[in-house]
């Protein structure tokens, strides 16, 4: 399957965005003082469920970003190979 340049950039941006959002969420989850994430210093079910969601999102965001990166790299190689194959015409 061949990805277009805009789709590849979108996938790469989505992967990066996923990391930014979920890293921030995990930092806030660990610092939670409301009692939802920790009960007398012990992690609660809320903490474990949301940590699992964050890990899954990290993995999916990484996979999606890698697809976008590979799409852009393939397009660049294709463009470079096309430039090498078509010789410049002399005037």
CSV table of C-alpha atoms in Angstrom, one decimal:
chain,number,residue,atom,x,y,z
A,1,UNK,CA,0.0,0.0,0.0
A,2,UNK,CA,1.2,3.4,-0.9
A,3,UNK,CA,0.5,6.4,1.4
A,4,UNK,CA,0.3,10.0,0.1
A,5,UNK,CA,2.4,12.7,1.6
A,6,UNK,CA,-0.5,14.4,3.4
A,7,UNK,CA,-1.6,11.1,4.9
A,8,UNK,CA,1.9,10.2,6.0
A,9,UNK,CA,2.3,13.6,7.7
A,10,UNK,CA,-1.0,13.2,9.4
A,11,UNK,CA,-0.1,9.8,10.8
A,12,UNK,CA,3.3,11.1,12.0
A,13,UNK,CA,1.7,14.1,13.6
A,14,UNK,CA,-1.0,11.9,15.2
A,15,UNK,CA,1.7,9.7,16.7
A,16,UNK,CA,3.6,12.7,18.1
A,17,UNK,CA,0.4,14.3,19.4
A,18,UNK,CA,-0.6,11.0,21.2
A,19,UNK,CA,2.7,11.0,23.0
A,20,UNK,CA,2.4,14.6,24.1
A,21,UNK,CA,-1.1,14.2,25.4
A,22,UNK,CA,-0.6,10.9,27.2
A,23,UNK,CA,2.8,11.8,28.7
A,24,UNK,CA,1.1,14.9,30.2
A,25,UNK,CA,-1.8,12.7,31.4
A,26,UNK,CA,0.5,10.2,33.1
A,27,UNK,CA,2.4,13.0,34.8
A,28,UNK,CA,-0.8,14.4,36.2
A,29,UNK,CA,-2.0,11.0,37.2
A,30,UNK,CA,1.1,10.3,39.2
A,31,UNK,CA,0.8,13.7,40.9
A,32,UNK,CA,-2.9,13.3,41.7
A,33,UNK,CA,-3.8,14.5,45.1
A,34,UNK,CA,-7.6,14.2,44.9
A,35,UNK,CA,-7.6,10.6,46.1
A,36,UNK,CA,-8.8,9.1,42.9
A,37,UNK,CA,-5.4,7.6,41.8
A,38,UNK,CA,-4.0,6.8,45.2
A,39,UNK,CA,-5.7,5.8,48.5
A,40,UNK,CA,-3.3,6.4,51.4
A,41,UNK,CA,-0.3,6.0,49.0
A,42,UNK,CA,-1.6,2.8,47.4
A,43,UNK,CA,-2.6,2.9,43.7
A,44,UNK,CA,-6.3,2.5,43.1
A,45,UNK,CA,-8.2,0.7,40.3
A,46,UNK,CA,-8.7,4.2,38.7
A,47,UNK,CA,-4.9,4.5,38.6
A,48,UNK,CA,-4.3,1.1,37.0
A,49,UNK,CA,-7.1,1.5,34.4
A,50,UNK,CA,-5.9,4.9,33.3
A,51,UNK,CA,-2.2,3.8,33.3
A,52,UNK,CA,-3.2,0.8,31.1
A,53,UNK,CA,-5.1,3.2,28.8
A,54,UNK,CA,-2.0,5.4,28.6
A,55,UNK,CA,0.3,2.5,27.8
A,56,UNK,CA,-2.0,1.2,25.1
A,57,UNK,CA,-2.2,4.8,23.6
A,58,UNK,CA,1.6,5.1,23.7
A,59,UNK,CA,1.9,1.8,21.7
A,60,UNK,CA,-0.8,2.7,19.2
A,61,UNK,CA,0.5,6.3,18.8
A,62,UNK,CA,4.0,4.9,18.2
A,63,UNK,CA,2.8,2.4,15.7
A,64,UNK,CA,0.8,5.0,13.8
A,65,UNK,CA,3.7,7.5,13.9
A,66,UNK,CA,6.0,4.8,12.5
A,67,UNK,CA,3.6,4.1,9.7
A,68,UNK,CA,3.6,7.9,8.8
A,69,UNK,CA,7.4,8.0,9.0
A,70,UNK,CA,7.9,5.0,6.8
A,71,UNK,CA,5.4,6.5,4.3
A,72,UNK,CA,7.4,9.7,4.1
A,73,UNK,CA,10.7,7.8,3.8
A,74,UNK,CA,9.3,5.7,1.0
A,75,UNK,CA,8.0,8.8,-0.8
A,76,UNK,CA,11.4,10.4,-0.5
A,77,UNK,CA,13.2,7.3,-1.8
A,78,UNK,CA,10.7,7.1,-4.7
A,79,UNK,CA,11.3,10.7,-5.6
A,80,UNK,CA,15.1,10.3,-5.4
A,81,UNK,CA,15.0,7.1,-7.5
A,82,UNK,CA,12.8,8.9,-10.1
A,83,UNK,CA,15.3,11.8,-10.3
A,84,UNK,CA,18.2,9.4,-10.9
A,85,UNK,CA,16.4,7.4,-13.5
A,86,UNK,CA,15.4,10.3,-15.7
A,87,UNK,CA,18.5,12.0,-17.1
A,88,UNK,CA,18.5,15.7,-17.5
A,89,UNK,CA,18.0,16.9,-21.1
A,90,UNK,CA,20.7,19.1,-22.6
A,91,UNK,CA,19.7,22.3,-24.3
